[in-house]
Structures are given as C-alpha cells and as structure tokens.
mmCIF file of C-alpha atoms and ligand atoms in Angstrom:
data_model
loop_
_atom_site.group_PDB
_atom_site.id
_atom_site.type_symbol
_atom_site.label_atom_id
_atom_site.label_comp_id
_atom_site.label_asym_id
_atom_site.label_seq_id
_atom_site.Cartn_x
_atom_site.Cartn_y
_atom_site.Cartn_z
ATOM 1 C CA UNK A 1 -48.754 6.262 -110.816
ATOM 2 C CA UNK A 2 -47.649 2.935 -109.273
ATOM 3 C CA UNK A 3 -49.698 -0.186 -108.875
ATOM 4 C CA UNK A 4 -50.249 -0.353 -105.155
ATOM 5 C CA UNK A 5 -52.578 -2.551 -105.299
ATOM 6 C CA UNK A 6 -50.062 -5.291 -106.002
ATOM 7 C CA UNK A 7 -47.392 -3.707 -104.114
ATOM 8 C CA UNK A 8 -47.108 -5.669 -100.672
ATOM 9 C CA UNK A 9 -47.395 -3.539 -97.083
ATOM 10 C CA UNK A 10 -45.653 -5.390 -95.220
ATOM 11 C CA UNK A 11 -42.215 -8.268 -96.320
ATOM 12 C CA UNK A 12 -40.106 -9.358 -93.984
ATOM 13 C CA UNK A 13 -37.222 -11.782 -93.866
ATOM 14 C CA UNK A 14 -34.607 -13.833 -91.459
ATOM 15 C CA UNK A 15 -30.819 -13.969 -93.206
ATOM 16 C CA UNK A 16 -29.194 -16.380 -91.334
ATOM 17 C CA UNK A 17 -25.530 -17.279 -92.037
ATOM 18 C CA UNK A 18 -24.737 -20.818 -92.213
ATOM 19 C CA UNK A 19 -21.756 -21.002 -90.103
ATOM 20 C CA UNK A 20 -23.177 -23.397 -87.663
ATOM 21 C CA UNK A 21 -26.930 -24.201 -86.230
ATOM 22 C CA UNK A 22 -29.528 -22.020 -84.948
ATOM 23 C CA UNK A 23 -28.747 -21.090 -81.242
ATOM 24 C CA UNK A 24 -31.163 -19.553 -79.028
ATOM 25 C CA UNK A 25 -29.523 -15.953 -80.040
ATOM 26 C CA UNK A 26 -30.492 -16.603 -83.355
ATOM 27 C CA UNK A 27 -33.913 -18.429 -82.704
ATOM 28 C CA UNK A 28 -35.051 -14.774 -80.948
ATOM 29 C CA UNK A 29 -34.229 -13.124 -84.160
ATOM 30 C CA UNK A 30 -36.004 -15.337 -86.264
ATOM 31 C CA UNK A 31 -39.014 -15.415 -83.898
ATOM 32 C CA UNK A 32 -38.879 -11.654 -83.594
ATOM 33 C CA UNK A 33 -39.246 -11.006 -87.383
ATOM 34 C CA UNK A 34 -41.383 -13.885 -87.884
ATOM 35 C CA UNK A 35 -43.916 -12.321 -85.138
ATOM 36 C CA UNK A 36 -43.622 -9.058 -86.534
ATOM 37 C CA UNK A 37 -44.289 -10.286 -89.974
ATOM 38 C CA UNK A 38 -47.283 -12.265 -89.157
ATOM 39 C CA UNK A 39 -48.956 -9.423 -86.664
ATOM 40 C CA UNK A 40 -48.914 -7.319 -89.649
ATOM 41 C CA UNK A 41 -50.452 -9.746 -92.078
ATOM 42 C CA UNK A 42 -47.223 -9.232 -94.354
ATOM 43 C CA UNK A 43 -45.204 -12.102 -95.377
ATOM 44 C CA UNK A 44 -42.111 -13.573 -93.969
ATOM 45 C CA UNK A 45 -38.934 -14.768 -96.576
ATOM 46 C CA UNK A 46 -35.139 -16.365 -95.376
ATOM 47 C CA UNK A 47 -32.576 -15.403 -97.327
ATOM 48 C CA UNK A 48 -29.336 -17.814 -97.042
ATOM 49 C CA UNK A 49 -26.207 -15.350 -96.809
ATOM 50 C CA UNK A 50 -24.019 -18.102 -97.790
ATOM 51 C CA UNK A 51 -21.676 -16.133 -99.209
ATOM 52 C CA UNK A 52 -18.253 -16.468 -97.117
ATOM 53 C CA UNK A 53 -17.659 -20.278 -97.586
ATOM 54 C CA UNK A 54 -14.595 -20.290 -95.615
ATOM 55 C CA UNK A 55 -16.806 -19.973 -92.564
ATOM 56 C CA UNK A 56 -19.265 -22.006 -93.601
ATOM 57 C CA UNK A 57 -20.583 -24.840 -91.612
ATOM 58 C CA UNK A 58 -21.353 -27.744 -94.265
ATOM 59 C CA UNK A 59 -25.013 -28.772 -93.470
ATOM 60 C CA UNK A 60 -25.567 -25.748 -91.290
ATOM 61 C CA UNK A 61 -27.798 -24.172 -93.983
ATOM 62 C CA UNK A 62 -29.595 -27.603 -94.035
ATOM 63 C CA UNK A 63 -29.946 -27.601 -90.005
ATOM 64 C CA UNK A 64 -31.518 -24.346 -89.979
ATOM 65 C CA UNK A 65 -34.164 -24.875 -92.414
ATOM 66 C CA UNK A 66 -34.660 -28.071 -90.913
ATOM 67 C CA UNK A 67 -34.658 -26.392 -87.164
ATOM 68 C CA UNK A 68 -37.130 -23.183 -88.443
ATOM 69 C CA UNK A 69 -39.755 -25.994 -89.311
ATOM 70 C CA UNK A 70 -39.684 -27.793 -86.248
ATOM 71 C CA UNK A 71 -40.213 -24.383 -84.454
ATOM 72 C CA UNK A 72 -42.773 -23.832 -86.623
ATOM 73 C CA UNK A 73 -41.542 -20.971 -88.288
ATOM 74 C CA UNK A 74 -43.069 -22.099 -91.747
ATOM 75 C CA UNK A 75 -41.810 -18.830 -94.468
ATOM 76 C CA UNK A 76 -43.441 -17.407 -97.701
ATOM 77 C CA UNK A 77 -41.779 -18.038 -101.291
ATOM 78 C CA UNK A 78 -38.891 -20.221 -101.716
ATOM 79 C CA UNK A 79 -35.588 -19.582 -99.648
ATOM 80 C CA UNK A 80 -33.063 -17.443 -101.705
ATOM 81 C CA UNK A 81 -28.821 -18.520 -101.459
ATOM 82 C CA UNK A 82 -26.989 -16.043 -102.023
ATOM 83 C CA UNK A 83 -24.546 -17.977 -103.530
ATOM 84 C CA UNK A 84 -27.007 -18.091 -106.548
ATOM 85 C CA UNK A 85 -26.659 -14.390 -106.973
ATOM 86 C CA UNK A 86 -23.360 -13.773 -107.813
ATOM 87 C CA UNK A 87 -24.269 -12.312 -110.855
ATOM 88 C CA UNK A 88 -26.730 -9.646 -109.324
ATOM 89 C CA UNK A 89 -23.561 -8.185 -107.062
ATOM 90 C CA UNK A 90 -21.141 -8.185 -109.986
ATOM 91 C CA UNK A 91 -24.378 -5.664 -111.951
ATOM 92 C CA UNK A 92 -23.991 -3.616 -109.168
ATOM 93 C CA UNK A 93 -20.670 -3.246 -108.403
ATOM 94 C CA UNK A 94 -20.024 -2.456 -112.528
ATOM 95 C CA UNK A 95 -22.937 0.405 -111.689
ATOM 96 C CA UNK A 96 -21.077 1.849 -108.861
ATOM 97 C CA UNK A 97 -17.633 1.572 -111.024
ATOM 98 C CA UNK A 98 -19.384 3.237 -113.866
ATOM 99 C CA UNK A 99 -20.299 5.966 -111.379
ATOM 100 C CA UNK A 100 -17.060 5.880 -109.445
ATOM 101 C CA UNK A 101 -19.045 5.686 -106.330
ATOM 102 C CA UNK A 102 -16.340 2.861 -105.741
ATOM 103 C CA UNK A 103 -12.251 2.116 -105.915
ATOM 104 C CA UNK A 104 -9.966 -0.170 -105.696
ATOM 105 C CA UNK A 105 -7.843 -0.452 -102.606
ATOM 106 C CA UNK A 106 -4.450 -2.141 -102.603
ATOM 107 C CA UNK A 107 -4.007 -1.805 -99.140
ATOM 108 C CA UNK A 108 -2.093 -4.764 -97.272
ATOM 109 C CA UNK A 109 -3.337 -5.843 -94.180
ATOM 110 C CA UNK A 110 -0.116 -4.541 -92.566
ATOM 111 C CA UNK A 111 -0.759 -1.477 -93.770
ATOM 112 C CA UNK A 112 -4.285 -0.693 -92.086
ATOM 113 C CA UNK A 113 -3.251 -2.921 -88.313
ATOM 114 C CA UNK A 114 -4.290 -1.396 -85.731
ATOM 115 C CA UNK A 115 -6.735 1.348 -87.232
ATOM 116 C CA UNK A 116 -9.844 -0.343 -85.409
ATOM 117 C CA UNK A 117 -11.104 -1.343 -88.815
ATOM 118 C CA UNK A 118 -11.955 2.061 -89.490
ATOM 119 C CA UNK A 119 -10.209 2.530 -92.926
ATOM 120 C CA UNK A 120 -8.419 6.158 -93.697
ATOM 121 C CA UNK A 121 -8.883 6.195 -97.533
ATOM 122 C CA UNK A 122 -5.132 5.787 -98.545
ATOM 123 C CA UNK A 123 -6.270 4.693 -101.851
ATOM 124 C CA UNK A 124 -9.414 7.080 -102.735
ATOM 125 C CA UNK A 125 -7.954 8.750 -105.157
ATOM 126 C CA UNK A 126 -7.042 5.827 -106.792
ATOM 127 C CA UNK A 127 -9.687 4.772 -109.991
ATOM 128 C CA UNK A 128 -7.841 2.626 -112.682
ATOM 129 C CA UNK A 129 -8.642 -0.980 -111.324
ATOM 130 C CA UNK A 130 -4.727 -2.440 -110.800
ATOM 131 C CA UNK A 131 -3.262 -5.704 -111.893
ATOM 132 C CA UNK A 132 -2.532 -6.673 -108.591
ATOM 133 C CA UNK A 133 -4.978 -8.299 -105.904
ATOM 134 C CA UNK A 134 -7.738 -5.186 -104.095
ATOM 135 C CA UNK A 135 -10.490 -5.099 -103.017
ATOM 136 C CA UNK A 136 -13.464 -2.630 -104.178
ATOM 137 C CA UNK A 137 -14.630 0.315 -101.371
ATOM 138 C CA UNK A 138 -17.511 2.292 -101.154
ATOM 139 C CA UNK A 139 -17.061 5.935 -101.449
ATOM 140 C CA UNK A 140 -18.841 7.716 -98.230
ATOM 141 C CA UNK A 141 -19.241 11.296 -98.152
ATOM 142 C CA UNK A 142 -18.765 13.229 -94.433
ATOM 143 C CA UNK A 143 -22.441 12.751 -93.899
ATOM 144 C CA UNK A 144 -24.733 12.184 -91.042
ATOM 145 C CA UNK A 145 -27.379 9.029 -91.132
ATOM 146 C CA UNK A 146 -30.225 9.143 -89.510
ATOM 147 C CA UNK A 147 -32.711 7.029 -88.852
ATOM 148 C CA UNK A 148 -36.081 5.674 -86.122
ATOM 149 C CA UNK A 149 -34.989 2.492 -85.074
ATOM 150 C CA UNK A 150 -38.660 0.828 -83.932
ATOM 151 C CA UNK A 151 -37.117 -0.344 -81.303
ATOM 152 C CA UNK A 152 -34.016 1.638 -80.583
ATOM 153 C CA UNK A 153 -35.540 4.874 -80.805
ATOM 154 C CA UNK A 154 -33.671 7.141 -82.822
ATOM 155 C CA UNK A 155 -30.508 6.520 -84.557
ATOM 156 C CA UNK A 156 -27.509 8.579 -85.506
ATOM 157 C CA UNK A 157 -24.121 7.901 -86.883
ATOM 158 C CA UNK A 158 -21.159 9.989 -88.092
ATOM 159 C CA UNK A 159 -20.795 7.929 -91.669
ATOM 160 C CA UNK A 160 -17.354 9.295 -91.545
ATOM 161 C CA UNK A 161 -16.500 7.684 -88.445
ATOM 162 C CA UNK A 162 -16.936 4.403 -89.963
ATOM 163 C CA UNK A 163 -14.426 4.736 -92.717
ATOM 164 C CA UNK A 164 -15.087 3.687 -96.356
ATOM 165 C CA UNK A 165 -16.585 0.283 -96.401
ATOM 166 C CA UNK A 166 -15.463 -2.966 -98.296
ATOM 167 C CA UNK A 167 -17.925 -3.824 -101.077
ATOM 168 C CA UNK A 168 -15.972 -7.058 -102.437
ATOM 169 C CA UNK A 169 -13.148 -8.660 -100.946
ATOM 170 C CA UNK A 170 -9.151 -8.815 -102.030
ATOM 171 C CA UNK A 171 -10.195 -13.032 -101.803
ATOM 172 C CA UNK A 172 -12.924 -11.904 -104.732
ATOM 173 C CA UNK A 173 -15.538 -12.736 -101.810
ATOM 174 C CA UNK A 174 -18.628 -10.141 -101.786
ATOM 175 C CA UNK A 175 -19.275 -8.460 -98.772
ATOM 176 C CA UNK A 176 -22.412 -9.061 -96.208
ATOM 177 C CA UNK A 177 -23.186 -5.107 -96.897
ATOM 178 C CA UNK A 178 -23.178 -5.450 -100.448
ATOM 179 C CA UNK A 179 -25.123 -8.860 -101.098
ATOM 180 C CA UNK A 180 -27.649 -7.975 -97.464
ATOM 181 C CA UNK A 181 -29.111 -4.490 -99.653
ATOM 182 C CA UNK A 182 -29.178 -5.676 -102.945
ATOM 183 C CA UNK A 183 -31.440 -8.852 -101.823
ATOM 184 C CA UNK A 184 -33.399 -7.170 -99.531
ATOM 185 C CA UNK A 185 -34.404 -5.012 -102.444
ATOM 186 C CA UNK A 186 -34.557 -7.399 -104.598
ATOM 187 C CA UNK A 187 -37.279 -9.234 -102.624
ATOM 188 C CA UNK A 188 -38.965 -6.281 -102.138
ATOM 189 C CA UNK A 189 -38.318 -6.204 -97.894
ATOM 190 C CA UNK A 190 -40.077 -3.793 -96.887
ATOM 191 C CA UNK A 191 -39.233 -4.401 -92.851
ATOM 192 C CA UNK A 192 -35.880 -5.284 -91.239
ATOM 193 C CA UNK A 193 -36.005 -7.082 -87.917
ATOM 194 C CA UNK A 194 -32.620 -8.647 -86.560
ATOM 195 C CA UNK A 195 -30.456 -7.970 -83.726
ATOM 196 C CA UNK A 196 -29.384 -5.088 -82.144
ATOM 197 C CA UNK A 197 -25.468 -6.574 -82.387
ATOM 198 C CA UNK A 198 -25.450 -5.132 -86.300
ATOM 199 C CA UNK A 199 -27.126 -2.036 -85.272
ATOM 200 C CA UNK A 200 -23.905 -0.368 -86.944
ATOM 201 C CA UNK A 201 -24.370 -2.023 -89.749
ATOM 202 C CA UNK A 202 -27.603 -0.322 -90.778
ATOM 203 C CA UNK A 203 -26.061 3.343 -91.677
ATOM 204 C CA UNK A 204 -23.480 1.526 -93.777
ATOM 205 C CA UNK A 205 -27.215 -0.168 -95.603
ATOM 206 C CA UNK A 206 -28.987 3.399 -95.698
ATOM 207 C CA UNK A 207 -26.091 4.877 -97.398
ATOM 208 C CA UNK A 208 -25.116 1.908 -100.032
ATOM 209 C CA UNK A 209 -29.506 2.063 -100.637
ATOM 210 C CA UNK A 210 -29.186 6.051 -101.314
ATOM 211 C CA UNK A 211 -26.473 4.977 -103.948
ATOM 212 C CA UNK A 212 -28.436 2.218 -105.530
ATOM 213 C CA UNK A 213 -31.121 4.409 -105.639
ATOM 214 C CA UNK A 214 -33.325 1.498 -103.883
ATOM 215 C CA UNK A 215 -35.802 2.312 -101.484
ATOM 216 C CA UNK A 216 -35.357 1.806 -97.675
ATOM 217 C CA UNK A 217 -36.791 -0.396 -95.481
ATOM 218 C CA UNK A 218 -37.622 -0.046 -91.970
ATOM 219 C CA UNK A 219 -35.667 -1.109 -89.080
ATOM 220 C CA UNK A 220 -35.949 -2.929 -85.484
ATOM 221 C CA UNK A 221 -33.619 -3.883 -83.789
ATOM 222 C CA UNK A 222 -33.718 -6.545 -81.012
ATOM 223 C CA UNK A 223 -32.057 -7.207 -78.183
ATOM 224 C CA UNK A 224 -29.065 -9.637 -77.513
ATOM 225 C CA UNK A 225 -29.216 -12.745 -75.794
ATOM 226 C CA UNK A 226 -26.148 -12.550 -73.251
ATOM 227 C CA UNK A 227 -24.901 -15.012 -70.692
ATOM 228 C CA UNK A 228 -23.629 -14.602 -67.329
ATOM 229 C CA UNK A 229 -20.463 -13.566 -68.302
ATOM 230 C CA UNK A 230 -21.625 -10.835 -70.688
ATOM 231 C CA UNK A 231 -20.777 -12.278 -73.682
ATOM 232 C CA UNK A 232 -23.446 -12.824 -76.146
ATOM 233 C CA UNK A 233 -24.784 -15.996 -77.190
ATOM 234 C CA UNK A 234 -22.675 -16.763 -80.588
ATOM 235 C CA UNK A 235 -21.337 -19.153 -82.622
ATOM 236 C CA UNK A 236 -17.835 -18.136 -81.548
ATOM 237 C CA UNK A 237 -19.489 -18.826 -77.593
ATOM 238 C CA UNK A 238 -19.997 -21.997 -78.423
ATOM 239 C CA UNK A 239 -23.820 -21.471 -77.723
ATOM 240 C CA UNK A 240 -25.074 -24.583 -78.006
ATOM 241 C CA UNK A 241 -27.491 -25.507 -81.178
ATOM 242 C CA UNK A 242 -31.427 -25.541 -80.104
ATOM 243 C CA UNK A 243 -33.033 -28.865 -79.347
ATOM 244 C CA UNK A 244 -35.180 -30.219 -82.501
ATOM 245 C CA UNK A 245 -37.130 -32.783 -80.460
ATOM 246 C CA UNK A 246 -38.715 -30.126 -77.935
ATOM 247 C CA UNK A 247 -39.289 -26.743 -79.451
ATOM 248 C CA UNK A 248 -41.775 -25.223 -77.385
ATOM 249 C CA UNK A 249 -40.084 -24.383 -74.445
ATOM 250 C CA UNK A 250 -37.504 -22.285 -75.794
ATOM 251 C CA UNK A 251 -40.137 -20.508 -78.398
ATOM 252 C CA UNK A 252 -41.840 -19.246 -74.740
ATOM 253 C CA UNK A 253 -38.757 -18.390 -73.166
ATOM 254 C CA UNK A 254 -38.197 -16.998 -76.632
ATOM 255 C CA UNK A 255 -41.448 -14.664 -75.868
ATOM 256 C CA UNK A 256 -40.645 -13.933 -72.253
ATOM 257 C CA UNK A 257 -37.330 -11.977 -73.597
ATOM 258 C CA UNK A 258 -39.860 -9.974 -75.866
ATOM 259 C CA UNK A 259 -41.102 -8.791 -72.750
ATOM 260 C CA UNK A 260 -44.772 -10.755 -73.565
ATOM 261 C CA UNK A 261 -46.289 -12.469 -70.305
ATOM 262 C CA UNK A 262 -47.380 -16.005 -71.885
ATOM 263 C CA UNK A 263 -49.727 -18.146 -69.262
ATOM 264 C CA UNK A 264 -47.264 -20.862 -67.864
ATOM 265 C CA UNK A 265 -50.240 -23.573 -69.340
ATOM 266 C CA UNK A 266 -49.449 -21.875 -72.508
ATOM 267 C CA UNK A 267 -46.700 -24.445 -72.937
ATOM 268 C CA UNK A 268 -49.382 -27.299 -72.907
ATOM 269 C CA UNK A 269 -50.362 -26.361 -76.589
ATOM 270 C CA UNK A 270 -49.084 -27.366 -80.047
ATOM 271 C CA UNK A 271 -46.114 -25.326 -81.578
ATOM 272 C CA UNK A 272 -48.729 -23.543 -84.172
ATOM 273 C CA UNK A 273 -51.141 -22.220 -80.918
ATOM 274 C CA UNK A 274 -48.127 -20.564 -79.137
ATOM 275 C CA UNK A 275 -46.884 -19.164 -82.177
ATOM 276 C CA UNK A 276 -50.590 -17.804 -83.143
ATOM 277 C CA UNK A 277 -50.307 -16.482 -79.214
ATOM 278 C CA UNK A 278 -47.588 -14.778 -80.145
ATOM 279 C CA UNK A 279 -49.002 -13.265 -83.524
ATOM 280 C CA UNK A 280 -52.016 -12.633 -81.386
ATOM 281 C CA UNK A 281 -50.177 -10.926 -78.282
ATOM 282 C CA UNK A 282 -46.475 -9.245 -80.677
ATOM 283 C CA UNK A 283 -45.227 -5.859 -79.103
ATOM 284 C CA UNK A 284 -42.127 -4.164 -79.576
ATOM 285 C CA UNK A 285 -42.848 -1.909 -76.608
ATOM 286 C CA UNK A 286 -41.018 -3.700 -73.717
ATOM 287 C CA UNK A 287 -38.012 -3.894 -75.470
ATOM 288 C CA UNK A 288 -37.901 -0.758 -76.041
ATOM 289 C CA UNK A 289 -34.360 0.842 -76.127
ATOM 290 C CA UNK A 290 -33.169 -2.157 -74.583
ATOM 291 C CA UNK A 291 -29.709 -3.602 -75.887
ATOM 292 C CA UNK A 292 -29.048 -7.241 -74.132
ATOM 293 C CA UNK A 293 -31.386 -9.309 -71.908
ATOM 294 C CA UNK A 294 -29.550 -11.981 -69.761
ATOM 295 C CA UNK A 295 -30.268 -15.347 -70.386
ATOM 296 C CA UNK A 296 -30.439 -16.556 -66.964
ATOM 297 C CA UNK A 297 -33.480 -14.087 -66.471
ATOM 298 C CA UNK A 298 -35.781 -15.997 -68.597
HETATM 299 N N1 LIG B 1 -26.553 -12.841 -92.187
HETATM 300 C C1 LIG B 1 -26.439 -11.940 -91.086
HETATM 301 C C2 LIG B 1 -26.130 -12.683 -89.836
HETATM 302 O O1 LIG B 1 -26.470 -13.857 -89.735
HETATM 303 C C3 LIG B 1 -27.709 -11.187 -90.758
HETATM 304 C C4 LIG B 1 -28.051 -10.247 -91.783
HETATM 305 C C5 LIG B 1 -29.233 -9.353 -91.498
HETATM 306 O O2 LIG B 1 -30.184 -9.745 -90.826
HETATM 307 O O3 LIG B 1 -29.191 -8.291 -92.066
HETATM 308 O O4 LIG B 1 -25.562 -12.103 -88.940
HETATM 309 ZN ZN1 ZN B 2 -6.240 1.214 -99.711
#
C-alpha cells in the first residue's frame, strides 16, 4: 500500500518557454494555474522549457521570473530548467529504444513538405539506429484518446490522425512532448492548466505517459487571448511584454477573462489581496467550453 499521507492532492505548474517576456496571453495562463493551484490548497511549481535555444530569448527566462514576482505569483520549490535535465530524456529515450516503442527516421524535410506535419511512417519499419543524421519517433498505435478536459468538456482524438510524433530532433534537440511528460512526472504534477492553443498536444502526452508507464495528470484548458484581428496574442504577434511597474490592472482584467466579476474598487488593493480574491472567488465554470475571448472585451 502507498504512503498517501505524503503523497500531495493537488501540484500544479506554469512551463513557460523563454523565447521572449510574459505577454498578457501568457500572464492568463500563469494566473489560471496559479488560481487553480492555490483554491485547492495544492502547490504551484514553473518549470523552464528551455530546451530549443535557437529560439531562445537571452534574459527572457530572467524577465519572466522577474515579471511572475511582481504579479505576485510567488511558486513552491525551486524553478526546474530543463536544460539541466538532459540526462533524464536521454534514460528515457534508451527505455523506449530498448522497447522499440521508438525509431529512427531519416526522412529529409523535402521528403515529408506538404503533409501538414502529419508524418506517414516511411521509416517505421526501420530499427537499427543509422550513421547518418534522424531523428527518434514515437511509435502510435491506431488508437482513440480520450479524455475530460475540466474545462473543455470531453476530449477525443484519432491518435492516428496525428501521425507518429518526434521524440528528439535530427539537430539532437529534445522535443517539448518528450521533456513536458517526463518533468511533469517527475515533479509529481498532478494538475495541468495551460491554454487551450496546445489542446492537441495533450493526446500526444496521454499516449507517451501510457508508454512510460507514468501516471496522468488532469487537464484544463483555458481560453486564448485573441485580438481584433483574430490572431492570438503571441510572441510571433508581437504582443507586447506586460508592464512590471503596474501589475494590478492587468491581473483584474486577467480575472474578468476567467469570467469572475471583481468589484471595480477591487483594484484599490495590494497585488497579494486581489490575488487572495481570486483564490477566494476561482471558477472554471464560465469558461466553460470556451476557446478564445477577445481582448478588446475586457
Ligand atoms: N512550454 C510550453 C509553452 O510555453 C507550455 C507547456 C505546457 O504548459 O505544457 O508553450
Ligand atoms: Zn522517416
């Protein structure tokens, strides 16, 4: 029988990238799965996926640490960089090997243009790793994923439909879908809150878990931040990076997109007392199956 006394209910954690600042797309995420964290007395971890250097912001990692203090978004533990944990991906990627859950693909990029990224399998059949540059992909059966999104209701893909997945890179890079389950196990998370944008993602997660044999955790999904034009606020939008000398009016508009009605004089207390409002007053029920909330409407 397991310990559960020690085992914690309840660990959350934001995984920002550091390919630029915090925007207000990403301060909603981190808010959301701070909020969510504290409401259910659990505690809340960030993760640094800083594992693709060549889009990499130098200092961005600094800036958002920096930028989730000011908003007072104060996390448990120390922060974990992935780029420390190289040699946790390489133990599971020799497992999978082992198992020939993966192979090597020596496709050129030539060779898979224009399939929508969905990859065919030319090279499944292939298991003696090859001299020559490839990268490693994850065997997926024909199978359907299911799963109850907290906020997105329920959830199902066609795992064929999304073609076998990249595990490390040709470059000898690791991939987000690799590094993202092995750390969330490792740090025990028990509950995933991020944005609804890598809603595909999580099927991909589910099925790598299954073949790790790790546990999985439980997923919400939050809306997107869009603007006017539909596109959604992004590094590659040039959102612009949140203020760091005035954080409490965008942690209230922050709550207004959650669908929560704060006072308007709730902006005349300290950055702690809104976010304890927000602990106090967290739902996930008005953003319920919703996928973008315009900017402009906040
Ligand atoms: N690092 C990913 C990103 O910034 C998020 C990963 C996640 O929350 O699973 O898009
Ligand atoms: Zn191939």
């Amino acid at each position: 029988m397991g310990d559960t006394l020690s085992t914690p209910l309840y660990i959350g954690r934001f995984a920002p990238s550091p390919s630029g600042p915090l925007h207000f797309g990403s301060l909603v995420a981190a808010l959301a799965s701070y909020l969510d964290a504290r409401a259910h007395h659990g505690k809340w971890l960030v993760r640094m996926e800083d594992i693709d250097p060549p889009r990499e912001q130098p200092k961005a990692a600094d800036l958002i640490l920096k930028a989730l203090d000011v908003y007072g978004l104060h996390w448990d533990n120390s922060v974990l960089f992935q780029s420390d944990r190289s040699e946790a991906y390489d133990q599971a990627i020799n497992t999978l090997l082992r198992e020939e859950k993966l192979y090597p693909c020596t496709c050129t990029r030539k060779k898979l243009a224009g399939l929508d990224g969905v990859y065919p399998g030319y090279c499944r059949s292939q298991r003696e790793i090859p001299n020559q540059p490839h990268s490693l992909r994850l065997l997926c059966s024909s199978s359907i994923i299911q799963f109850q999104d907290r906020i997105q209701g329920d959830q199902s893909f066609d795992l064929s439909t999304l073609g076998d997945f990249i595990l490390k890179r040709k470059d000898g890079l690791y991939a987000y879908q690799l590094a993202v389950c092995i750390d969330d196990n490792f740090q025990g998370v028990t509950h995933i809150v991020r944005g609804v944008d890598i809603l595909d993602s999580t099927p991909r997660q589910l099925y790598l878990q299954s073949q790790l044999n790790y546990p999985h955790p439980v997923y919400a999904h939050v809306p997107v931040i869009t603007q006017n034009n539909g596109n959604k606020l992004s590094k590659q939008n040039h959102a612009p990076a949140i203020p760091l000398n005035n954080p409490r009016p965008l942690i209230i508009k922050a709550l207004t997109a959650f669908g929560l009605k704060p006072e308007p004089d709730l902006l005349m207390n300290s950055v702690e007392e809104i976010l304890s409002w927000g602990t106090k007053n967290w739902s996930m029920r008005n953003m319920a199956g919703k996928k973008e909330i315009l900017q402009d409407s906040l």
